[in-house]
mmCIF file of C-alpha atoms in Angstrom:
data_model
loop_
_atom_site.group_PDB
_atom_site.id
_atom_site.type_symbol
_atom_site.label_atom_id
_atom_site.label_comp_id
_atom_site.label_asym_id
_atom_site.label_seq_id
_atom_site.Cartn_x
_atom_site.Cartn_y
_atom_site.Cartn_z
ATOM 1 C CA MET N 1 -0.150 -0.058 -0.050
ATOM 2 C CA ASP N 2 1.400 3.273 -1.090
ATOM 3 C CA LEU N 3 1.270 5.847 1.784
ATOM 4 C CA PRO N 4 0.324 9.687 1.084
ATOM 5 C CA ARG N 5 3.169 11.655 1.051
ATOM 6 C CA VAL N 6 3.143 15.338 2.275
ATOM 7 C CA SER N 7 5.794 18.043 1.924
ATOM 8 C CA ALA N 8 6.225 20.710 4.384
ATOM 9 C CA THR N 9 4.627 23.021 1.681
ATOM 10 C CA GLU N 10 1.413 20.994 1.583
ATOM 11 C CA HIS N 11 1.485 20.385 5.370
ATOM 12 C CA LEU N 12 1.414 23.895 5.979
ATOM 13 C CA ILE N 13 -1.438 24.548 2.947
ATOM 14 C CA LEU N 14 -3.500 22.211 4.719
ATOM 15 C CA GLU N 15 -2.836 23.520 8.261
ATOM 16 C CA LEU N 16 -3.808 26.996 6.920
ATOM 17 C CA LEU N 17 -6.837 25.887 5.321
ATOM 18 C CA SER N 18 -8.055 23.748 7.908
ATOM 19 C CA ALA N 19 -8.972 27.082 9.386
ATOM 20 C CA GLU N 20 -11.305 28.510 6.654
ATOM 21 C CA GLU N 21 -11.412 28.611 2.725
ATOM 22 C CA MET N 22 -8.521 31.011 1.367
ATOM 23 C CA PHE N 23 -7.438 32.075 -1.840
ATOM 24 C CA GLY N 24 -4.042 31.477 -2.819
ATOM 25 C CA LEU N 25 -2.718 35.055 -1.782
ATOM 26 C CA GLN N 26 -4.429 34.576 1.255
ATOM 27 C CA LEU N 27 -2.321 31.623 1.984
ATOM 28 C CA VAL N 28 0.368 33.304 1.315
ATOM 29 C CA ALA N 29 -0.005 36.547 3.439
ATOM 30 C CA ARG N 30 -1.217 34.242 6.197
ATOM 31 C CA SER N 31 1.897 31.924 5.977
ATOM 32 C CA ARG N 32 4.244 35.087 6.634
ATOM 33 C CA GLY N 33 6.556 34.307 3.791
ATOM 34 C CA ALA N 34 6.725 30.488 4.338
ATOM 35 C CA LEU N 35 4.786 30.317 1.157
ATOM 36 C CA LYS N 36 6.218 32.054 -2.069
ATOM 37 C CA ARG N 37 3.709 33.409 -4.109
ATOM 38 C CA GLY N 38 5.001 32.195 -7.683
ATOM 39 C CA THR N 39 4.886 28.212 -6.270
ATOM 40 C CA VAL N 40 1.735 28.321 -4.294
ATOM 41 C CA TYR N 41 -0.728 28.100 -7.185
ATOM 42 C CA VAL N 42 1.491 25.211 -8.696
ATOM 43 C CA THR N 43 1.204 23.448 -5.296
ATOM 44 C CA LEU N 44 -2.084 23.996 -4.900
ATOM 45 C CA GLY N 45 -2.898 22.375 -8.351
ATOM 46 C CA ARG N 46 -0.786 19.385 -7.519
ATOM 47 C CA MET N 47 -2.699 19.034 -4.036
ATOM 48 C CA GLN N 48 -5.900 19.183 -6.144
ATOM 49 C CA ASP N 49 -4.695 16.154 -8.365
ATOM 50 C CA LYS N 50 -3.528 14.188 -5.204
ATOM 51 C CA GLY N 51 -7.340 15.058 -3.543
ATOM 52 C CA TYR N 52 -6.009 16.891 -0.866
ATOM 53 C CA VAL N 53 -7.754 20.177 -1.513
ATOM 54 C CA SER N 54 -10.629 20.874 -3.506
ATOM 55 C CA SER N 55 -11.277 24.723 -5.027
ATOM 56 C CA ARG N 56 -14.456 26.604 -6.529
ATOM 57 C CA THR N 57 -14.660 29.832 -8.095
ATOM 58 C CA GLU N 58 -15.775 32.679 -6.349
ATOM 59 C CA LYS N 59 -19.198 34.127 -7.433
ATOM 60 C CA PRO N 60 -18.297 37.253 -8.699
ATOM 61 C CA PRO N 61 -19.649 40.667 -6.957
ATOM 62 C CA ALA N 62 -21.993 42.528 -9.457
ATOM 63 C CA GLY N 63 -20.138 45.298 -11.422
ATOM 64 C CA ALA N 64 -16.982 43.161 -10.880
ATOM 65 C CA ILE N 65 -14.173 42.829 -13.723
ATOM 66 C CA GLY N 66 -11.618 40.282 -14.182
ATOM 67 C CA LEU N 67 -11.096 36.615 -13.739
ATOM 68 C CA PRO N 68 -13.256 35.063 -10.926
ATOM 69 C CA ARG N 69 -10.848 34.413 -7.955
ATOM 70 C CA ARG N 70 -10.532 30.825 -6.836
ATOM 71 C CA LEU N 71 -11.293 29.892 -3.571
ATOM 72 C CA TYR N 72 -9.553 26.360 -1.636
ATOM 73 C CA ARG N 73 -10.815 23.950 1.142
ATOM 74 C CA PRO N 74 -9.284 21.003 2.286
ATOM 75 C CA THR N 75 -10.869 17.673 1.364
ATOM 76 C CA ALA N 76 -11.848 15.282 4.010
ATOM 77 C CA TYR N 77 -9.049 13.141 2.663
ATOM 78 C CA GLY N 78 -6.728 15.860 2.969
ATOM 79 C CA LEU N 79 -7.882 16.512 6.773
ATOM 80 C CA ARG N 80 -7.075 12.817 7.256
ATOM 81 C CA VAL N 81 -3.681 12.886 5.790
ATOM 82 C CA LEU N 82 -3.022 15.764 7.751
ATOM 83 C CA GLU N 83 -4.047 14.370 10.854
ATOM 84 C CA ALA N 84 -2.506 11.348 9.964
ATOM 85 C CA TRP N 85 0.951 13.039 9.629
ATOM 86 C CA ASP N 86 0.390 15.416 12.869
ATOM 87 C CA ALA N 87 0.202 12.147 14.983
ATOM 88 C CA ALA N 88 3.008 10.173 13.327
ATOM 89 C CA ALA N 89 5.090 13.600 13.970
ATOM 90 C CA ARG N 90 3.863 13.595 17.567
ATOM 91 C CA THR N 91 4.703 9.729 18.110
ATOM 92 C CA LEU N 92 8.300 10.232 16.570
ATOM 93 C CA ALA N 93 8.892 13.230 18.907
ATOM 94 C CA ARG N 94 8.340 11.212 22.185
ATOM 95 C CA PRO N 95 11.357 9.575 23.759
ATOM 96 C CA PRO N 96 11.852 6.031 23.268
ATOM 97 C CA LYS N 97 10.572 3.965 26.226
ATOM 98 C CA LEU N 98 13.765 2.308 27.868
ATOM 99 C CA GLN N 99 12.960 -1.824 27.618
ATOM 100 C CA HIS N 100 13.660 -2.997 31.223
ATOM 101 C CA ALA N 101 14.601 -6.900 31.589
ATOM 102 C CA MET P 1 -9.674 50.833 -17.265
ATOM 103 C CA MET P 2 -6.327 48.877 -17.009
ATOM 104 C CA ILE P 3 -6.695 45.188 -16.115
ATOM 105 C CA PRO P 4 -3.509 43.241 -15.656
ATOM 106 C CA GLY P 5 -2.863 39.756 -16.715
ATOM 107 C CA ARG P 6 -4.618 39.718 -20.190
ATOM 108 C CA ALA P 7 -1.431 39.258 -22.182
ATOM 109 C CA LEU P 8 -0.035 36.876 -19.850
ATOM 110 C CA HIS P 9 -3.488 34.820 -19.851
ATOM 111 C CA ARG P 10 -3.395 34.977 -23.801
ATOM 112 C CA LEU P 11 0.443 33.686 -23.695
ATOM 113 C CA ALA P 12 -0.470 30.805 -21.258
ATOM 114 C CA ALA P 13 -3.347 29.907 -23.773
ATOM 115 C CA ARG P 14 -0.759 29.133 -26.262
ATOM 116 C CA ILE P 15 1.604 27.654 -24.458
ATOM 117 C CA CYS P 16 -0.144 25.817 -21.419
ATOM 118 C CA ARG P 17 -2.604 22.721 -21.076
ATOM 119 C CA ALA P 18 -6.335 23.648 -20.562
ATOM 120 C CA LYS P 19 -6.308 22.163 -17.127
ATOM 121 C CA THR P 20 -3.071 23.654 -16.087
ATOM 122 C CA ILE P 21 -4.328 26.944 -16.907
ATOM 123 C CA GLU P 22 -7.830 26.536 -15.016
ATOM 124 C CA ARG P 23 -6.260 25.202 -12.259
ATOM 125 C CA VAL P 24 -2.825 27.205 -11.765
ATOM 126 C CA VAL P 25 -2.324 30.258 -14.322
ATOM 127 C CA GLU P 26 -6.305 31.787 -13.768
ATOM 128 C CA PRO P 27 -6.131 31.482 -10.216
ATOM 129 C CA ALA P 28 -2.959 33.689 -10.037
ATOM 130 C CA ILE P 29 -3.683 35.862 -12.484
ATOM 131 C CA ALA P 30 -7.324 36.708 -10.546
ATOM 132 C CA ASP P 31 -5.354 37.281 -7.519
ATOM 133 C CA LEU P 32 -3.001 39.969 -9.367
ATOM 134 C CA GLN P 33 -6.127 41.712 -11.097
ATOM 135 C CA ARG P 34 -8.011 41.867 -7.752
ATOM 136 C CA GLU P 35 -4.675 42.929 -5.780
ATOM 137 C CA TYR P 36 -4.395 45.997 -8.712
ATOM 138 C CA LEU P 37 -7.920 46.616 -8.331
ATOM 139 C CA ASP P 38 -7.887 46.691 -4.568
ATOM 140 C CA ALA P 39 -4.507 49.361 -4.907
ATOM 141 C CA ARG P 40 -6.172 51.822 -7.082
ATOM 142 C CA ALA P 41 -6.578 54.541 -4.417
ATOM 143 C CA GLU P 42 -2.672 54.071 -3.447
ATOM 144 C CA PRO P 43 0.384 55.725 -4.893
ATOM 145 C CA ALA P 44 1.780 55.098 -8.235
ATOM 146 C CA TRP P 45 4.900 53.560 -6.667
ATOM 147 C CA ARG P 46 2.723 51.270 -4.760
ATOM 148 C CA ARG P 47 0.426 50.079 -7.543
ATOM 149 C CA GLY P 48 3.816 49.651 -9.602
ATOM 150 C CA TRP P 49 5.097 47.579 -7.278
ATOM 151 C CA VAL P 50 1.774 45.374 -7.121
ATOM 152 C CA LEU P 51 1.784 45.107 -10.963
ATOM 153 C CA LEU P 52 5.694 44.082 -10.657
ATOM 154 C CA ALA P 53 5.253 41.298 -8.276
ATOM 155 C CA GLY P 54 2.330 40.163 -9.937
ATOM 156 C CA TYR P 55 3.785 39.391 -13.180
ATOM 157 C CA VAL P 56 6.740 38.300 -11.823
ATOM 158 C CA ALA P 57 4.444 35.604 -9.904
ATOM 159 C CA VAL P 58 2.354 34.472 -12.696
ATOM 160 C CA SER P 59 5.483 34.271 -14.785
ATOM 161 C CA LYS P 60 6.851 32.228 -12.689
ATOM 162 C CA VAL P 61 3.739 30.044 -12.683
ATOM 163 C CA LEU P 62 4.085 29.612 -16.069
ATOM 164 C CA VAL P 63 7.736 28.703 -16.105
ATOM 165 C CA LEU P 64 6.906 25.870 -13.361
ATOM 166 C CA SER P 65 3.561 24.987 -15.089
ATOM 167 C CA LEU P 66 5.659 24.548 -18.369
ATOM 168 C CA ALA P 67 8.478 22.692 -16.696
ATOM 169 C CA GLU P 68 6.238 19.647 -15.326
ATOM 170 C CA PRO P 69 9.099 16.905 -15.157
ATOM 171 C CA THR P 70 6.603 14.482 -16.420
ATOM 172 C CA LEU P 71 6.295 16.693 -19.781
ATOM 173 C CA LEU P 72 10.233 17.140 -20.200
ATOM 174 C CA SER P 73 12.771 14.718 -21.616
ATOM 175 C CA SER P 74 15.751 14.194 -19.800
ATOM 176 C CA ASP P 75 17.555 16.228 -22.903
ATOM 177 C CA ASP P 76 15.066 19.383 -22.185
ATOM 178 C CA ARG P 77 15.817 19.447 -18.148
ATOM 179 C CA GLY P 78 19.468 18.970 -18.833
ATOM 180 C CA ALA P 79 19.459 22.131 -21.824
ATOM 181 C CA LEU P 80 17.109 24.464 -19.680
ATOM 182 C CA GLY P 81 18.977 23.638 -16.342
ATOM 183 C CA ARG P 82 22.689 24.571 -18.267
ATOM 184 C CA THR P 83 20.629 27.312 -19.353
ATOM 185 C CA LEU P 84 19.612 28.835 -16.191
ATOM 186 C CA PHE P 85 23.197 28.188 -14.180
ATOM 187 C CA ALA P 86 25.189 29.567 -17.313
ATOM 188 C CA ALA P 87 22.856 32.495 -17.174
ATOM 189 C CA GLY P 88 22.858 32.729 -13.614
ATOM 190 C CA VAL P 89 26.860 32.887 -13.232
ATOM 191 C CA LEU P 90 27.281 35.259 -16.411
ATOM 192 C CA MET P 91 24.781 37.740 -14.739
ATOM 193 C CA VAL P 92 26.375 37.864 -11.708
ATOM 194 C CA ALA P 93 29.892 38.192 -13.832
ATOM 195 C CA PHE P 94 28.818 40.800 -15.768
ATOM 196 C CA SER P 95 26.903 42.770 -12.826
ATOM 197 C CA GLY P 96 30.012 42.667 -10.968
ATOM 198 C CA LEU P 97 31.828 43.883 -14.017
ATOM 199 C CA LEU P 98 29.505 46.945 -14.711
ATOM 200 C CA ILE P 99 29.643 47.695 -10.782
ATOM 201 C CA ALA P 100 33.627 47.675 -10.756
ATOM 202 C CA PHE P 101 33.419 51.012 -13.013
ATOM 203 C CA PRO P 102 31.861 53.441 -10.144
ATOM 204 C CA VAL P 103 33.710 51.609 -7.100
ATOM 205 C CA ALA P 104 36.801 52.107 -9.223
ATOM 206 C CA ARG P 105 35.555 55.945 -8.863
ATOM 207 C CA PHE P 106 35.496 55.913 -5.603
ATOM 208 C CA PRO P 107 37.480 53.282 -4.162
ATOM 209 C CA GLN P 108 38.245 55.450 -0.886
ATOM 210 C CA PHE P 109 34.226 55.897 -0.031
ATOM 211 C CA ILE P 110 32.697 52.796 -0.879
ATOM 212 C CA ARG P 111 31.259 50.683 1.451
ATOM 213 C CA ALA P 112 29.563 47.052 1.044
ATOM 214 C CA SER P 113 26.247 48.682 1.736
ATOM 215 C CA HIS P 114 26.903 50.995 -1.518
ATOM 216 C CA VAL P 115 27.020 47.921 -3.643
ATOM 217 C CA ALA P 116 23.294 47.268 -3.323
ATOM 218 C CA PHE P 117 22.592 50.649 -5.066
ATOM 219 C CA LEU P 118 24.965 49.805 -7.732
ATOM 220 C CA ILE P 119 23.296 46.390 -8.798
ATOM 221 C CA PRO P 120 20.394 47.516 -10.333
ATOM 222 C CA GLN P 121 21.960 49.863 -12.908
ATOM 223 C CA ALA P 122 24.023 46.762 -14.109
ATOM 224 C CA LEU P 123 21.143 44.578 -14.444
ATOM 225 C CA PRO P 124 19.446 46.078 -17.339
ATOM 226 C CA LEU P 125 22.728 45.169 -19.362
ATOM 227 C CA SER P 126 23.696 42.069 -17.700
ATOM 228 C CA ILE P 127 20.489 40.066 -18.039
ATOM 229 C CA PRO P 128 20.055 40.231 -21.834
ATOM 230 C CA LEU P 129 23.840 39.280 -21.977
ATOM 231 C CA ALA P 130 23.759 36.571 -19.588
ATOM 232 C CA VAL P 131 20.512 34.952 -21.075
ATOM 233 C CA THR P 132 21.488 34.856 -24.418
ATOM 234 C CA LEU P 133 24.692 33.186 -24.207
ATOM 235 C CA GLY P 134 23.259 31.026 -21.145
ATOM 236 C CA ILE P 135 20.845 29.964 -24.234
ATOM 237 C CA ALA P 136 23.481 29.307 -26.446
ATOM 238 C CA TYR P 137 25.445 27.271 -23.865
ATOM 239 C CA GLY P 138 22.643 25.263 -22.910
ATOM 240 C CA PHE P 139 20.936 24.466 -25.991
ATOM 241 C CA THR P 140 23.827 24.470 -28.467
ATOM 242 C CA GLY P 141 24.478 20.724 -30.049
ATOM 243 C CA ARG P 142 21.389 19.132 -28.344
ATOM 244 C CA SER P 143 18.210 17.955 -29.546
ATOM 245 C CA VAL P 144 15.250 19.870 -27.446
ATOM 246 C CA SER P 145 11.982 19.795 -27.905
ATOM 247 C CA SER P 146 9.510 23.059 -28.807
ATOM 248 C CA ARG P 147 8.238 22.480 -25.263
ATOM 249 C CA ALA P 148 12.252 23.730 -23.914
ATOM 250 C CA VAL P 149 11.974 26.270 -26.311
ATOM 251 C CA LYS P 150 8.708 27.875 -24.970
ATOM 252 C CA ILE P 151 10.208 27.203 -21.658
ATOM 253 C CA ALA P 152 13.063 29.061 -22.718
ATOM 254 C CA ILE P 153 11.157 31.981 -24.256
ATOM 255 C CA VAL P 154 8.842 32.277 -20.913
ATOM 256 C CA LEU P 155 12.628 32.560 -19.081
ATOM 257 C CA ALA P 156 13.360 35.663 -21.604
ATOM 258 C CA LEU P 157 9.987 37.370 -21.189
ATOM 259 C CA VAL P 158 10.709 36.911 -17.234
ATOM 260 C CA GLY P 159 13.832 38.549 -17.976
ATOM 261 C CA SER P 160 12.702 41.143 -19.715
ATOM 262 C CA VAL P 161 9.707 42.033 -16.938
ATOM 263 C CA ALA P 162 12.219 42.150 -14.325
ATOM 264 C CA SER P 163 14.558 44.388 -16.185
ATOM 265 C CA LEU P 164 11.661 46.673 -16.885
ATOM 266 C CA GLY P 165 10.598 47.100 -13.256
ATOM 267 C CA THR P 166 14.105 47.756 -12.585
ATOM 268 C CA THR P 167 14.715 50.485 -14.925
ATOM 269 C CA LEU P 168 11.337 51.995 -14.496
ATOM 270 C CA TRP P 169 10.957 51.969 -10.642
ATOM 271 C CA ILE P 170 14.149 50.404 -8.979
ATOM 272 C CA MET P 171 17.154 51.670 -10.566
ATOM 273 C CA PRO P 172 16.218 55.700 -10.547
ATOM 274 C CA THR P 173 15.814 55.201 -6.782
ATOM 275 C CA ALA P 174 19.184 53.032 -6.348
ATOM 276 C CA ASN P 175 21.130 55.362 -8.527
ATOM 277 C CA GLN P 176 20.126 58.762 -6.424
ATOM 278 C CA ALA P 177 20.674 56.956 -3.186
ATOM 279 C CA PHE P 178 24.470 56.035 -4.330
ATOM 280 C CA ARG P 179 25.019 59.886 -5.549
ATOM 281 C CA GLN P 180 23.611 61.140 -2.393
ATOM 282 C CA GLU P 181 25.909 59.045 -0.468
ATOM 283 C CA MET P 182 28.984 59.882 -2.392
ATOM 284 C CA PHE P 183 28.055 63.523 -2.449
ATOM 285 C CA ILE P 184 27.862 63.511 1.424
ATOM 286 C CA ALA P 185 31.201 61.268 1.630
ATOM 287 C CA LEU P 186 32.985 63.983 -0.516
ATOM 288 C CA GLY P 187 31.922 66.755 2.137
ATOM 289 C CA ASN P 188 29.153 68.106 0.740
ATOM 290 C CA GLU P 189 25.988 69.003 2.378
ATOM 291 C CA GLY P 190 22.414 68.949 1.200
ATOM 292 C CA THR P 191 20.650 66.388 -1.555
ATOM 293 C CA VAL P 192 22.743 66.439 -4.810
ATOM 294 C CA MET P 193 20.699 67.371 -7.897
ATOM 295 C CA LYS P 194 19.176 64.345 -9.845
ATOM 296 C CA GLY P 195 20.211 63.828 -13.302
ATOM 297 C CA SER P 196 18.331 62.179 -16.204
ATOM 298 C CA THR P 197 19.034 58.493 -15.012
ATOM 299 C CA GLU P 198 17.949 59.425 -11.308
ATOM 300 C CA MET P 199 14.858 61.055 -12.090
ATOM 301 C CA SER P 200 11.363 59.030 -12.025
ATOM 302 C CA LEU P 201 9.290 59.007 -15.379
ATOM 303 C CA ALA P 202 6.944 61.906 -14.170
ATOM 304 C CA GLU P 203 10.117 63.968 -13.163
ATOM 305 C CA LEU P 204 11.736 63.170 -16.646
ATOM 306 C CA ARG P 205 8.745 64.496 -18.757
ATOM 307 C CA LEU P 206 8.419 67.268 -16.413
ATOM 308 C CA ASP P 207 12.265 68.285 -16.994
ATOM 309 C CA VAL P 208 11.820 67.604 -20.672
ATOM 310 C CA ALA P 209 9.219 69.829 -20.979
ATOM 311 C CA ALA P 210 10.840 72.787 -18.946
ATOM 312 C CA ALA P 211 14.238 72.101 -21.136
ATOM 313 C CA ARG P 212 12.117 72.669 -23.854
ATOM 314 C CA ALA P 213 10.263 75.587 -22.888
ATOM 315 C CA ARG P 214 13.852 77.729 -22.420
ATOM 316 C CA TRP P 215 15.220 76.273 -25.646
ATOM 317 C CA ASP P 216 17.910 73.994 -23.794
ATOM 318 C CA LEU P 217 17.826 71.374 -26.380
ATOM 319 C CA GLN P 218 20.710 69.339 -25.352
ATOM 320 C CA ARG P 219 18.970 69.139 -21.839
ATOM 321 C CA ALA P 220 15.495 68.068 -23.683
ATOM 322 C CA ARG P 221 17.453 65.368 -25.947
ATOM 323 C CA GLU P 222 19.401 63.887 -22.832
ATOM 324 C CA GLY P 223 16.031 63.621 -21.146
ATOM 325 C CA GLU P 224 13.964 61.977 -24.256
ATOM 326 C CA TRP P 225 16.746 59.471 -24.650
ATOM 327 C CA SER P 226 16.815 58.362 -20.957
ATOM 328 C CA TYR P 227 12.824 58.072 -20.666
ATOM 329 C CA HIS P 228 12.923 56.048 -24.087
ATOM 330 C CA ILE P 229 15.889 53.683 -23.493
ATOM 331 C CA ARG P 230 14.300 52.662 -19.982
ATOM 332 C CA TRP P 231 11.176 51.563 -21.674
ATOM 333 C CA ALA P 232 13.002 49.780 -24.571
ATOM 334 C CA LEU P 233 16.564 48.336 -23.168
ATOM 335 C CA PRO P 234 14.702 45.889 -21.133
ATOM 336 C CA TRP P 235 13.020 44.020 -23.997
ATOM 337 C CA ALA P 236 16.403 43.161 -25.239
ATOM 338 C CA THR P 237 16.573 39.854 -23.458
ATOM 339 C CA LEU P 238 13.111 38.851 -25.080
ATOM 340 C CA VAL P 239 14.359 40.285 -28.627
ATOM 341 C CA LEU P 240 17.701 38.460 -28.568
ATOM 342 C CA VAL P 241 16.071 35.296 -27.422
ATOM 343 C CA LEU P 242 13.485 35.124 -30.078
ATOM 344 C CA PHE P 243 16.172 35.915 -32.917
ATOM 345 C CA ALA P 244 18.377 33.312 -31.622
ATOM 346 C CA PHE P 245 15.564 30.554 -32.180
ATOM 347 C CA ALA P 246 14.329 32.560 -35.353
ATOM 348 C CA SER P 247 17.847 32.390 -37.096
ATOM 349 C CA GLY P 248 18.463 28.708 -35.374
ATOM 350 C CA ARG P 249 15.541 26.949 -35.996
ATOM 351 C CA CYS P 250 17.125 24.384 -34.578
ATOM 352 C CA LEU P 251 19.499 26.101 -32.226
ATOM 353 C CA THR P 252 22.231 23.263 -32.783
ATOM 354 C CA THR P 253 23.700 25.490 -35.024
ATOM 355 C CA TRP P 254 24.012 28.406 -32.822
ATOM 356 C CA HIS P 255 27.539 28.676 -30.741
ATOM 357 C CA GLY P 256 28.839 31.043 -28.142
ATOM 358 C CA TRP P 257 30.316 33.312 -30.446
ATOM 359 C CA MET P 258 27.317 33.747 -32.422
ATOM 360 C CA ALA P 259 25.302 34.582 -29.299
ATOM 361 C CA MET P 260 28.242 36.787 -28.071
ATOM 362 C CA GLY P 261 28.249 38.325 -31.516
ATOM 363 C CA THR P 262 24.391 39.468 -31.896
ATOM 364 C CA CYS P 263 24.557 41.212 -28.489
ATOM 365 C CA VAL P 264 27.693 42.926 -29.529
ATOM 366 C CA ILE P 265 25.666 43.908 -32.820
ATOM 367 C CA TYR P 266 22.866 44.896 -30.476
ATOM 368 C CA PHE P 267 24.906 47.511 -28.568
ATOM 369 C CA VAL P 268 26.388 48.832 -31.792
ATOM 370 C CA LEU P 269 22.946 49.478 -33.138
ATOM 371 C CA LEU P 270 22.062 51.083 -29.973
ATOM 372 C CA HIS P 271 25.196 53.538 -29.905
ATOM 373 C CA LEU P 272 24.224 53.907 -33.709
ATOM 374 C CA GLY P 273 20.724 54.819 -32.436
ATOM 375 C CA GLU P 274 22.363 57.581 -29.708
ATOM 376 C CA ALA P 275 24.163 59.108 -32.477
ATOM 377 C CA LEU P 276 21.160 59.436 -34.738
ATOM 378 C CA VAL P 277 19.207 61.383 -31.777
ATOM 379 C CA TYR P 278 22.039 63.279 -30.757
ATOM 380 C CA ARG P 279 23.798 64.331 -33.700
ATOM 381 C CA TRP P 280 21.324 63.944 -36.428
ATOM 382 C CA ASN P 281 18.382 64.943 -34.656
ATOM 383 C CA ALA P 282 16.217 61.878 -35.174
ATOM 384 C CA PRO P 283 12.878 61.547 -33.400
ATOM 385 C CA PRO P 284 13.829 60.792 -29.692
ATOM 386 C CA PHE P 285 12.095 57.382 -29.405
ATOM 387 C CA LEU P 286 14.057 56.217 -32.623
ATOM 388 C CA GLY P 287 17.423 55.428 -31.316
ATOM 389 C CA PRO P 288 16.679 53.334 -28.086
ATOM 390 C CA TRP P 289 14.184 51.246 -30.250
ATOM 391 C CA LEU P 290 16.638 50.826 -33.314
ATOM 392 C CA PRO P 291 18.032 47.441 -32.099
ATOM 393 C CA ASN P 292 14.960 45.838 -30.771
ATOM 394 C CA GLY P 293 12.911 46.758 -34.161
ATOM 395 C CA ALA P 294 16.141 45.928 -36.125
ATOM 396 C CA PHE P 295 16.235 42.485 -34.690
ATOM 397 C CA VAL P 296 12.577 41.600 -34.675
ATOM 398 C CA LEU P 297 12.946 42.578 -38.378
ATOM 399 C CA ALA P 298 15.415 40.212 -38.861
ATOM 400 C CA GLY P 299 14.160 37.418 -37.007
ATOM 401 C CA ILE P 300 11.008 37.689 -39.033
ATOM 402 C CA ALA P 301 12.936 37.307 -42.304
ATOM 403 C CA LEU P 302 14.985 34.662 -41.188
ATOM 404 C CA ARG P 303 11.719 32.656 -40.178
ATOM 405 C CA ARG P 304 10.284 33.313 -43.358
ATOM 406 C CA ARG P 305 13.479 32.166 -44.997
ATOM 407 C CA ALA P 306 13.372 28.961 -43.203
#
C-alpha cells in the first residue's frame, strides 16, 4: 500500500486551510513568508490532483471585472492525511521508552 | 480601465494545457487582478510594485507549469538546467564588471552597503547578455523539444519584465541613493541634484518640458533619450532570444561566439541610435528602439526564409 506523502509546503497549506477557505494570495499572506507567491498556485494544483484540496470559483460581486478568483478548502481525505502526519510527528517526537529486563 | 494579466492569459493559452490554465494560471492572474484593483487608491509607486510583484509571480507560475517533469525529456531538463546555471553565473559576472566602474571612481568611499545601490543599474545590461549566452550554452548541440524552447522564451520574458521593473522604478531610486551617499562622503551638504537617470518617469517628463520651454535642446534630448531607453532596453532579452531561435530554428547551429556577436551588434546598434538622436536629430524614440526593431525584423525575415 502506498502511503500518501505530504511535503512541508503541502502540510502548511493544509494546516492553514483547515481553519477556513482561502484564496491563494491569502495563503501566502497568512504563511508570513513561508509560502511563495509564484509556487503556491502550482502546489495547490498538485494538491488538487492528489485529492488533498478542492477549489471553487468565487461568485463575483455585481460589476466586478477580471477573472473570478478561486477559493481553496481541504478535502476530508486531505484532513485525514494531515491528521495522520501530525500523529506520526507527535509519536516520533516522544523519547523512546527504555525496555527493562 | 487597465486590467493586468490579459497578455499573460493569452500567452498561457498558447503554451499551457487547458487543465493547467484553469487550475494554476487563472487563479494566479485573478489574484493579481484583484490585488491591483484594490490598490487603485494607493500611490503610483505602490500600484507599480503590486503590478511588478504580480507579473513576476504569474511568470514564475507559467515557467513552473511548463517545466512539469513528466512532460520534459531528460535532454530538455538538461538544456534548461544548463541554461539557468550559465545565465545565473554570467549575470553575476557581468553585473560585477559593471559595478566595478563606479566603485573604481570612489574606492576610498565605497562601503559594502553601497554595492547594493549599484546592482540595479547593472541589471538591464547584464540580464540580456547573460540570458542570450546562457541559452547558447544550454541548447547548442542538443536535441530539445519545442516545449523546452517555449520555456526558454518564457524565461526570457521573465528576464525582460524584471529588467523593465528595475529600469522604471528601482534603478532611479538606487542611483540617487548612491549619488547622495558619495555627495556626502565628498564633504558636501544637502541633497545632490538628480540627473536624467535618477529621475522618475514623471520627473523626466516635467524636466523635458521645462528644458524645451527654455530652449535647452541638449538637456531635452538627454531627458527624452533617458525616458525611451528605460522602456526599450529591458526588451533586449526577449528580442535577442527570439532572434536566436528564429535564426537557429534548430538551435544546434548556434554557438557561443554567435550569441556574443549578436549581443555586440545589439549594443552597436544602440550606440548608432544614440548618434542618430544626438547628432542627426532623429525622433527621440527611434534611437533606443532601433536595435529591438532591427532584430525583430531580422528574426521575421529569417523565419520566413526557413
